[in-house]
Amino acid sequence: RTRLLPHTAAARSRGGSAPAPRHAGSLRSRDESRGLVMFIDVPHGAAPGDRLSLVTNSNQNLTVLLPPGATPGKKLSVTLPAAAAGEISIVRMMLNGVELPRPTPDPAALLKAHRQQTDGHWLRVGPAEKCETRFSFPLSAFRPTSSQTVVEPFGFWQLPVVRGHVPITENWALDGAATRLGGSPFALGGVEFELALEGRAVPWTPKDGAEGACRDLEICLVVRRMPQAAGASEAKPALAIWLHLVAGDRWSGWQRVSLAPGEVFEYDLADRRYITNLAPLD
């Protein structure tokens, strides 16, 4: 699955049911002679000089050039054409002609509901049948020294993505092998495991630069069943366990995994798998 950063909201006048997620903004003032003034969040990947196009639920269109200082997350004031009374919302947003993804619902509300479900399941299991482990790791040493928005293929589409250059990965292997950064061991059912943080160097090509000249950092979170000791007389069978992960502002559902000695399960971090997308970095 892929969950995208929310940049949505709407301006509501009166009546109606709760709106579905929309591109973010808040109503500032309304004057039928001049139009509707709204604050919107500058979307992820945008930069000053980029062309931002907006479409409202009444098919009104507006295109603005982002001014100096318009960086992702900051508020931008825009004036929409005068519209009929009722709910006013931005239903489509395009950056330099590329449509931005529809937002997800409020992450805080989702996380609260999710924790109620997972905690309810957790509390039904006896102490001898469960284990919780946690660790933190400072990522400030892996902070990108520069970043660019580049267009990369995604299936049939060409999408803008933000790539960062992480110098510490320049000497890492580019064969897909992961470098261990940290971890926390734990035992369950008499079997030794490890929750580990790993990283992979991902080459990318900057604008007007040599192919593969820069390195981004892909973050990997894995659960590893430790290998059997050398010379063990009998091979141990696979063990089925249920896993649940919370990593920063991302979380998983309960996942059933069967691991034999030496096997690894890697979580799908979706849009948080690159160091450039992590905030804060520590």
Short mmCIF file of N, CA, C and O in Angstrom, two decimals, residues 174-277:
data_model
loop_
_atom_site.label_atom_id
_atom_site.label_comp_id
_atom_site.label_asym_id
_atom_site.label_seq_id
_atom_site.Cartn_x
_atom_site.Cartn_y
_atom_site.Cartn_z
N LEU A 174 26.19 -0.72 -4.35
CA LEU A 174 24.99 -0.39 -5.11
C LEU A 174 24.32 -1.65 -5.67
O LEU A 174 23.57 -1.58 -6.64
N ASP A 175 24.59 -2.79 -5.03
CA ASP A 175 24.03 -4.06 -5.50
C ASP A 175 22.73 -4.43 -4.79
O ASP A 175 22.24 -5.55 -4.91
N GLY A 176 22.17 -3.47 -4.03
CA GLY A 176 20.93 -3.73 -3.31
C GLY A 176 21.14 -4.26 -1.90
O GLY A 176 20.17 -4.43 -1.16
N ALA A 177 22.40 -4.55 -1.53
CA ALA A 177 22.69 -5.05 -0.19
C ALA A 177 22.46 -3.94 0.84
O ALA A 177 22.75 -2.77 0.59
N ALA A 178 21.93 -4.31 1.99
CA ALA A 178 21.62 -3.35 3.05
C ALA A 178 22.77 -3.24 4.03
O ALA A 178 23.49 -4.21 4.29
N THR A 179 22.96 -2.03 4.57
CA THR A 179 23.95 -1.76 5.61
C THR A 179 23.23 -1.62 6.94
O THR A 179 22.29 -0.84 7.07
N ARG A 180 23.66 -2.38 7.94
CA ARG A 180 23.01 -2.33 9.25
C ARG A 180 23.36 -1.04 9.97
O ARG A 180 24.53 -0.66 10.07
N LEU A 181 22.34 -0.34 10.48
CA LEU A 181 22.53 0.91 11.20
C LEU A 181 22.30 0.78 12.70
O LEU A 181 22.91 1.49 13.49
N GLY A 182 21.41 -0.10 13.10
CA GLY A 182 21.12 -0.29 14.52
C GLY A 182 20.04 -1.34 14.68
O GLY A 182 19.46 -1.82 13.71
N GLY A 183 19.77 -1.71 15.93
CA GLY A 183 18.75 -2.71 16.15
C GLY A 183 18.53 -3.02 17.62
O GLY A 183 19.21 -2.47 18.50
N SER A 184 17.56 -3.89 17.87
CA SER A 184 17.21 -4.27 19.23
C SER A 184 16.84 -5.76 19.23
O SER A 184 15.90 -6.17 18.55
N PRO A 185 17.57 -6.59 19.99
CA PRO A 185 17.24 -8.02 20.05
C PRO A 185 16.05 -8.28 20.97
O PRO A 185 15.79 -7.52 21.90
N PHE A 186 15.33 -9.35 20.70
CA PHE A 186 14.25 -9.78 21.59
C PHE A 186 14.04 -11.28 21.42
O PHE A 186 14.49 -11.89 20.44
N ALA A 187 13.38 -11.88 22.41
CA ALA A 187 13.12 -13.32 22.40
C ALA A 187 11.62 -13.55 22.55
O ALA A 187 10.94 -12.85 23.30
N LEU A 188 11.10 -14.54 21.82
CA LEU A 188 9.69 -14.90 21.91
C LEU A 188 9.57 -16.40 21.71
O LEU A 188 10.09 -16.95 20.74
N GLY A 189 8.92 -17.05 22.67
CA GLY A 189 8.77 -18.50 22.57
C GLY A 189 10.09 -19.25 22.59
O GLY A 189 10.20 -20.31 21.96
N GLY A 190 11.08 -18.70 23.29
CA GLY A 190 12.38 -19.35 23.35
C GLY A 190 13.22 -19.19 22.11
O GLY A 190 14.27 -19.85 21.97
N VAL A 191 12.80 -18.31 21.19
CA VAL A 191 13.52 -18.09 19.93
C VAL A 191 14.04 -16.66 19.90
O VAL A 191 13.35 -15.72 20.31
N GLU A 192 15.28 -16.49 19.41
CA GLU A 192 15.92 -15.18 19.36
C GLU A 192 15.61 -14.48 18.04
O GLU A 192 15.74 -15.05 16.96
N PHE A 193 15.22 -13.18 18.16
CA PHE A 193 14.93 -12.35 16.99
C PHE A 193 15.68 -11.01 17.15
O PHE A 193 16.27 -10.72 18.19
N GLU A 194 15.57 -10.19 16.10
CA GLU A 194 16.12 -8.84 16.14
C GLU A 194 15.25 -7.92 15.29
O GLU A 194 14.87 -8.28 14.17
N LEU A 195 14.91 -6.76 15.85
CA LEU A 195 14.30 -5.68 15.08
C LEU A 195 15.45 -4.77 14.66
O LEU A 195 16.13 -4.19 15.51
N ALA A 196 15.69 -4.63 13.36
CA ALA A 196 16.89 -3.93 12.88
C ALA A 196 16.53 -2.80 11.92
O ALA A 196 15.57 -2.90 11.14
N LEU A 197 17.32 -1.74 12.00
CA LEU A 197 17.24 -0.63 11.07
C LEU A 197 18.41 -0.75 10.10
O LEU A 197 19.57 -0.82 10.51
N GLU A 198 18.11 -0.79 8.81
CA GLU A 198 19.13 -0.92 7.78
C GLU A 198 18.94 0.16 6.72
O GLU A 198 17.91 0.83 6.68
N GLY A 199 19.94 0.34 5.89
CA GLY A 199 19.87 1.36 4.84
C GLY A 199 20.48 0.85 3.55
O GLY A 199 21.39 0.03 3.55
N ARG A 200 19.94 1.35 2.44
CA ARG A 200 20.48 1.03 1.12
C ARG A 200 20.77 2.33 0.37
O ARG A 200 19.98 3.27 0.42
N ALA A 201 21.88 2.37 -0.34
CA ALA A 201 22.22 3.51 -1.18
C ALA A 201 21.47 3.39 -2.51
O ALA A 201 21.51 2.34 -3.15
N VAL A 202 20.78 4.47 -2.90
CA VAL A 202 20.00 4.47 -4.14
C VAL A 202 20.54 5.57 -5.05
O VAL A 202 20.42 6.76 -4.73
N PRO A 203 21.16 5.21 -6.19
CA PRO A 203 21.68 6.25 -7.09
C PRO A 203 20.56 6.97 -7.83
O PRO A 203 19.54 6.37 -8.17
N TRP A 204 20.75 8.26 -8.08
CA TRP A 204 19.81 9.02 -8.90
C TRP A 204 20.56 10.09 -9.66
O TRP A 204 21.69 10.44 -9.32
N THR A 205 19.94 10.57 -10.73
CA THR A 205 20.60 11.50 -11.64
C THR A 205 20.08 12.91 -11.43
O THR A 205 18.88 13.16 -11.62
N PRO A 206 20.93 13.86 -11.02
CA PRO A 206 20.48 15.24 -10.83
C PRO A 206 20.29 15.94 -12.18
O PRO A 206 20.77 15.47 -13.21
N LYS A 207 19.58 17.05 -12.14
CA LYS A 207 19.41 17.85 -13.36
C LYS A 207 20.78 18.36 -13.82
O LYS A 207 21.57 18.87 -13.02
N ASP A 208 21.05 18.22 -15.10
CA ASP A 208 22.32 18.67 -15.69
C ASP A 208 23.51 18.02 -15.01
O ASP A 208 24.59 18.64 -14.87
N GLY A 209 23.36 16.78 -14.53
CA GLY A 209 24.46 16.07 -13.88
C GLY A 209 24.70 14.72 -14.50
O GLY A 209 23.94 14.25 -15.36
N ALA A 210 25.77 14.08 -14.07
CA ALA A 210 26.11 12.77 -14.58
C ALA A 210 25.11 11.73 -14.09
O ALA A 210 24.57 11.84 -12.99
N GLU A 211 24.86 10.71 -14.90
CA GLU A 211 23.89 9.68 -14.54
C GLU A 211 24.33 8.95 -13.27
O GLU A 211 25.46 8.49 -13.17
N GLY A 212 23.42 8.87 -12.31
CA GLY A 212 23.70 8.17 -11.07
C GLY A 212 24.75 8.85 -10.20
O GLY A 212 25.36 8.21 -9.35
N ALA A 213 24.91 10.17 -10.37
CA ALA A 213 25.98 10.87 -9.64
C ALA A 213 25.65 11.07 -8.17
O ALA A 213 26.57 11.25 -7.35
N CYS A 214 24.38 11.06 -7.79
CA CYS A 214 23.99 11.32 -6.41
C CYS A 214 23.46 10.05 -5.76
O CYS A 214 23.09 9.09 -6.44
N ARG A 215 23.43 10.05 -4.42
CA ARG A 215 23.00 8.89 -3.65
C ARG A 215 21.93 9.30 -2.64
O ARG A 215 22.16 10.17 -1.80
N ASP A 216 20.78 8.68 -2.74
CA ASP A 216 19.75 8.84 -1.72
C ASP A 216 19.86 7.65 -0.76
O ASP A 216 20.54 6.66 -1.05
N LEU A 217 19.20 7.74 0.38
CA LEU A 217 19.24 6.68 1.38
C LEU A 217 17.86 6.10 1.57
O LEU A 217 16.92 6.81 1.93
N GLU A 218 17.71 4.80 1.31
CA GLU A 218 16.47 4.10 1.53
C GLU A 218 16.52 3.41 2.90
O GLU A 218 17.46 2.67 3.19
N ILE A 219 15.52 3.69 3.73
CA ILE A 219 15.46 3.14 5.07
C ILE A 219 14.72 1.80 5.05
O ILE A 219 13.68 1.66 4.40
N CYS A 220 15.26 0.82 5.76
CA CYS A 220 14.64 -0.50 5.83
C CYS A 220 14.49 -0.90 7.30
O CYS A 220 15.45 -0.81 8.07
N LEU A 221 13.30 -1.33 7.69
CA LEU A 221 13.06 -1.88 9.02
C LEU A 221 12.71 -3.35 8.85
O LEU A 221 11.77 -3.69 8.12
N VAL A 222 13.47 -4.22 9.51
CA VAL A 222 13.30 -5.65 9.32
C VAL A 222 13.21 -6.37 10.66
O VAL A 222 13.72 -5.88 11.68
N VAL A 223 12.52 -7.51 10.65
CA VAL A 223 12.54 -8.44 11.77
C VAL A 223 13.30 -9.67 11.29
O VAL A 223 12.94 -10.28 10.28
N ARG A 224 14.35 -10.02 11.99
CA ARG A 224 15.23 -11.12 11.59
C ARG A 224 15.24 -12.20 12.67
O ARG A 224 15.46 -11.91 13.85
N ARG A 225 14.99 -13.43 12.26
CA ARG A 225 15.18 -14.55 13.18
C ARG A 225 16.65 -14.93 13.13
O ARG A 225 17.21 -15.16 12.04
N MET A 226 17.28 -14.98 14.28
CA MET A 226 18.72 -15.21 14.32
C MET A 226 19.05 -16.63 13.83
O MET A 226 18.29 -17.58 14.07
N PRO A 227 20.17 -16.79 13.13
CA PRO A 227 20.56 -18.12 12.62
C PRO A 227 20.88 -19.08 13.76
O PRO A 227 21.19 -18.67 14.88
N GLN A 228 20.81 -20.36 13.44
CA GLN A 228 21.20 -21.36 14.41
C GLN A 228 22.71 -21.32 14.64
O GLN A 228 23.48 -20.89 13.77
N ALA A 229 23.10 -21.74 15.82
CA ALA A 229 24.53 -21.79 16.12
C ALA A 229 25.22 -22.80 15.21
O ALA A 229 24.63 -23.82 14.81
N ALA A 230 26.45 -22.51 14.86
CA ALA A 230 27.22 -23.42 14.02
C ALA A 230 27.36 -24.78 14.69
O ALA A 230 27.62 -24.88 15.90
N GLY A 231 27.16 -25.83 13.93
CA GLY A 231 27.30 -27.17 14.46
C GLY A 231 26.07 -27.69 15.16
O GLY A 231 26.12 -28.74 15.82
N ALA A 232 24.93 -26.97 15.04
CA ALA A 232 23.69 -27.44 15.67
C ALA A 232 23.30 -28.79 15.06
O ALA A 232 23.36 -28.98 13.84
N SER A 233 22.91 -29.71 15.90
CA SER A 233 22.65 -31.08 15.44
C SER A 233 21.32 -31.21 14.71
O SER A 233 21.15 -32.09 13.87
N GLU A 234 20.35 -30.35 15.00
CA GLU A 234 19.02 -30.50 14.42
C GLU A 234 18.50 -29.15 13.96
O GLU A 234 18.56 -28.15 14.68
N ALA A 235 18.01 -29.10 12.72
CA ALA A 235 17.46 -27.86 12.17
C ALA A 235 16.14 -27.53 12.86
O ALA A 235 15.28 -28.39 13.00
N LYS A 236 16.01 -26.29 13.28
CA LYS A 236 14.78 -25.86 13.94
C LYS A 236 13.73 -25.47 12.90
O LYS A 236 14.05 -24.89 11.86
N PRO A 237 12.44 -25.76 13.17
CA PRO A 237 11.39 -25.44 12.20
C PRO A 237 11.06 -23.95 12.19
O PRO A 237 11.46 -23.20 13.08
N ALA A 238 10.31 -23.54 11.17
CA ALA A 238 9.83 -22.16 11.10
C ALA A 238 8.84 -21.90 12.23
O ALA A 238 8.12 -22.81 12.67
N LEU A 239 8.79 -20.66 12.70
CA LEU A 239 7.88 -20.26 13.76
C LEU A 239 6.98 -19.15 13.24
O LEU A 239 7.46 -18.17 12.66
N ALA A 240 5.67 -19.30 13.41
CA ALA A 240 4.71 -18.29 12.98
C ALA A 240 4.46 -17.31 14.13
O ALA A 240 4.16 -17.73 15.25
N ILE A 241 4.59 -16.00 13.84
CA ILE A 241 4.35 -14.97 14.85
C ILE A 241 3.52 -13.85 14.21
O ILE A 241 3.45 -13.73 12.99
N TRP A 242 2.89 -13.05 15.08
CA TRP A 242 2.15 -11.86 14.63
C TRP A 242 2.98 -10.63 14.96
O TRP A 242 3.47 -10.48 16.09
N LEU A 243 3.13 -9.71 14.00
CA LEU A 243 3.96 -8.53 14.17
C LEU A 243 3.13 -7.26 14.01
O LEU A 243 2.20 -7.21 13.20
N HIS A 244 3.52 -6.24 14.77
CA HIS A 244 2.89 -4.92 14.64
C HIS A 244 3.97 -3.88 14.85
O HIS A 244 4.72 -3.93 15.83
N LEU A 245 4.09 -2.92 13.91
CA LEU A 245 5.17 -1.93 13.94
C LEU A 245 4.60 -0.52 14.02
O LEU A 245 3.64 -0.19 13.34
N VAL A 246 5.23 0.31 14.87
CA VAL A 246 5.00 1.76 14.86
C VAL A 246 6.36 2.40 14.64
O VAL A 246 7.29 2.18 15.41
N ALA A 247 6.48 3.18 13.56
CA ALA A 247 7.75 3.83 13.22
C ALA A 247 7.49 5.28 12.88
O ALA A 247 6.98 5.59 11.80
N GLY A 248 7.82 6.18 13.82
CA GLY A 248 7.55 7.60 13.60
C GLY A 248 6.06 7.84 13.45
O GLY A 248 5.26 7.50 14.32
N ASP A 249 5.65 8.42 12.31
CA ASP A 249 4.23 8.68 12.07
C ASP A 249 3.62 7.64 11.15
O ASP A 249 2.62 7.89 10.48
N ARG A 250 4.20 6.45 11.10
CA ARG A 250 3.66 5.36 10.29
C ARG A 250 3.47 4.13 11.17
O ARG A 250 4.18 3.94 12.16
N TRP A 251 2.49 3.30 10.81
CA TRP A 251 2.22 2.11 11.60
C TRP A 251 1.69 1.02 10.68
O TRP A 251 1.15 1.28 9.61
N SER A 252 1.84 -0.21 11.11
CA SER A 252 1.33 -1.35 10.34
C SER A 252 0.11 -1.94 11.02
O SER A 252 -0.23 -1.58 12.14
N GLY A 253 -0.55 -2.88 10.34
CA GLY A 253 -1.55 -3.71 10.99
C GLY A 253 -0.87 -4.93 11.56
O GLY A 253 0.35 -5.10 11.47
N TRP A 254 -1.65 -5.80 12.18
CA TRP A 254 -1.09 -7.06 12.65
C TRP A 254 -0.81 -7.94 11.42
O TRP A 254 -1.67 -8.14 10.58
N GLN A 255 0.43 -8.43 11.32
CA GLN A 255 0.85 -9.21 10.17
C GLN A 255 1.38 -10.57 10.63
O GLN A 255 2.25 -10.63 11.50
N ARG A 256 0.85 -11.64 10.05
CA ARG A 256 1.30 -12.99 10.39
C ARG A 256 2.49 -13.34 9.51
O ARG A 256 2.41 -13.29 8.28
N VAL A 257 3.59 -13.72 10.16
CA VAL A 257 4.84 -14.01 9.46
C VAL A 257 5.39 -15.34 9.97
O VAL A 257 5.36 -15.61 11.18
N SER A 258 5.90 -16.16 9.07
CA SER A 258 6.54 -17.42 9.44
C SER A 258 8.01 -17.32 9.09
O SER A 258 8.37 -17.12 7.92
N LEU A 259 8.88 -17.44 10.10
CA LEU A 259 10.32 -17.27 9.90
C LEU A 259 11.08 -18.50 10.37
O LEU A 259 10.92 -18.94 11.51
N ALA A 260 11.93 -19.01 9.49
CA ALA A 260 12.87 -20.06 9.85
C ALA A 260 14.18 -19.41 10.29
O ALA A 260 14.37 -18.21 10.08
N PRO A 261 15.09 -20.14 10.92
CA PRO A 261 16.36 -19.55 11.34
C PRO A 261 17.08 -18.86 10.17
O PRO A 261 17.22 -19.43 9.09
N GLY A 262 17.49 -17.59 10.40
CA GLY A 262 18.21 -16.83 9.39
C GLY A 262 17.32 -16.07 8.42
O GLY A 262 17.82 -15.28 7.62
N GLU A 263 15.99 -16.26 8.48
CA GLU A 263 15.10 -15.56 7.55
C GLU A 263 14.75 -14.17 8.06
O GLU A 263 14.80 -13.89 9.26
N VAL A 264 14.35 -13.30 7.12
CA VAL A 264 14.11 -11.89 7.41
C VAL A 264 12.76 -11.46 6.83
O VAL A 264 12.40 -11.86 5.72
N PHE A 265 12.02 -10.64 7.60
CA PHE A 265 10.81 -9.99 7.10
C PHE A 265 11.05 -8.50 7.07
O PHE A 265 11.47 -7.90 8.07
N GLU A 266 10.81 -7.86 5.91
CA GLU A 266 11.01 -6.41 5.76
C GLU A 266 9.67 -5.70 5.66
O GLU A 266 8.82 -6.07 4.87
N TYR A 267 9.50 -4.65 6.49
CA TYR A 267 8.29 -3.85 6.46
C TYR A 267 8.27 -2.95 5.23
O TYR A 267 9.31 -2.48 4.77
N ASP A 268 7.07 -2.68 4.73
CA ASP A 268 6.88 -1.72 3.65
C ASP A 268 6.62 -0.35 4.27
O ASP A 268 5.56 -0.10 4.84
N LEU A 269 7.61 0.55 4.19
CA LEU A 269 7.49 1.88 4.78
C LEU A 269 6.84 2.89 3.83
O LEU A 269 6.71 4.06 4.17
N ALA A 270 6.48 2.45 2.64
CA ALA A 270 5.77 3.28 1.66
C ALA A 270 6.50 4.61 1.46
O ALA A 270 7.68 4.62 1.15
N ASP A 271 5.79 5.76 1.65
CA ASP A 271 6.39 7.05 1.35
C ASP A 271 7.36 7.53 2.43
O ASP A 271 7.84 8.65 2.36
N ARG A 272 7.66 6.70 3.41
CA ARG A 272 8.65 7.06 4.43
C ARG A 272 9.95 6.25 4.27
O ARG A 272 10.78 6.24 5.15
N ARG A 273 10.11 5.60 3.13
CA ARG A 273 11.28 4.74 3.01
C ARG A 273 12.54 5.49 2.59
O ARG A 273 13.63 4.93 2.63
N TYR A 274 12.41 6.76 2.18
CA TYR A 274 13.58 7.55 1.82
C TYR A 274 13.87 8.59 2.89
O TYR A 274 12.96 9.23 3.41
N ILE A 275 15.15 8.78 3.18
CA ILE A 275 15.56 9.67 4.26
C ILE A 275 15.08 11.10 4.00
O ILE A 275 14.75 11.83 4.93
N THR A 276 14.97 11.50 2.72
CA THR A 276 14.56 12.86 2.38
C THR A 276 13.14 13.15 2.84
O THR A 276 12.79 14.30 3.10
N ASN A 277 12.30 12.11 2.96
CA ASN A 277 10.90 12.30 3.34
C ASN A 277 10.66 12.23 4.84
O ASN A 277 9.52 12.35 5.27
#
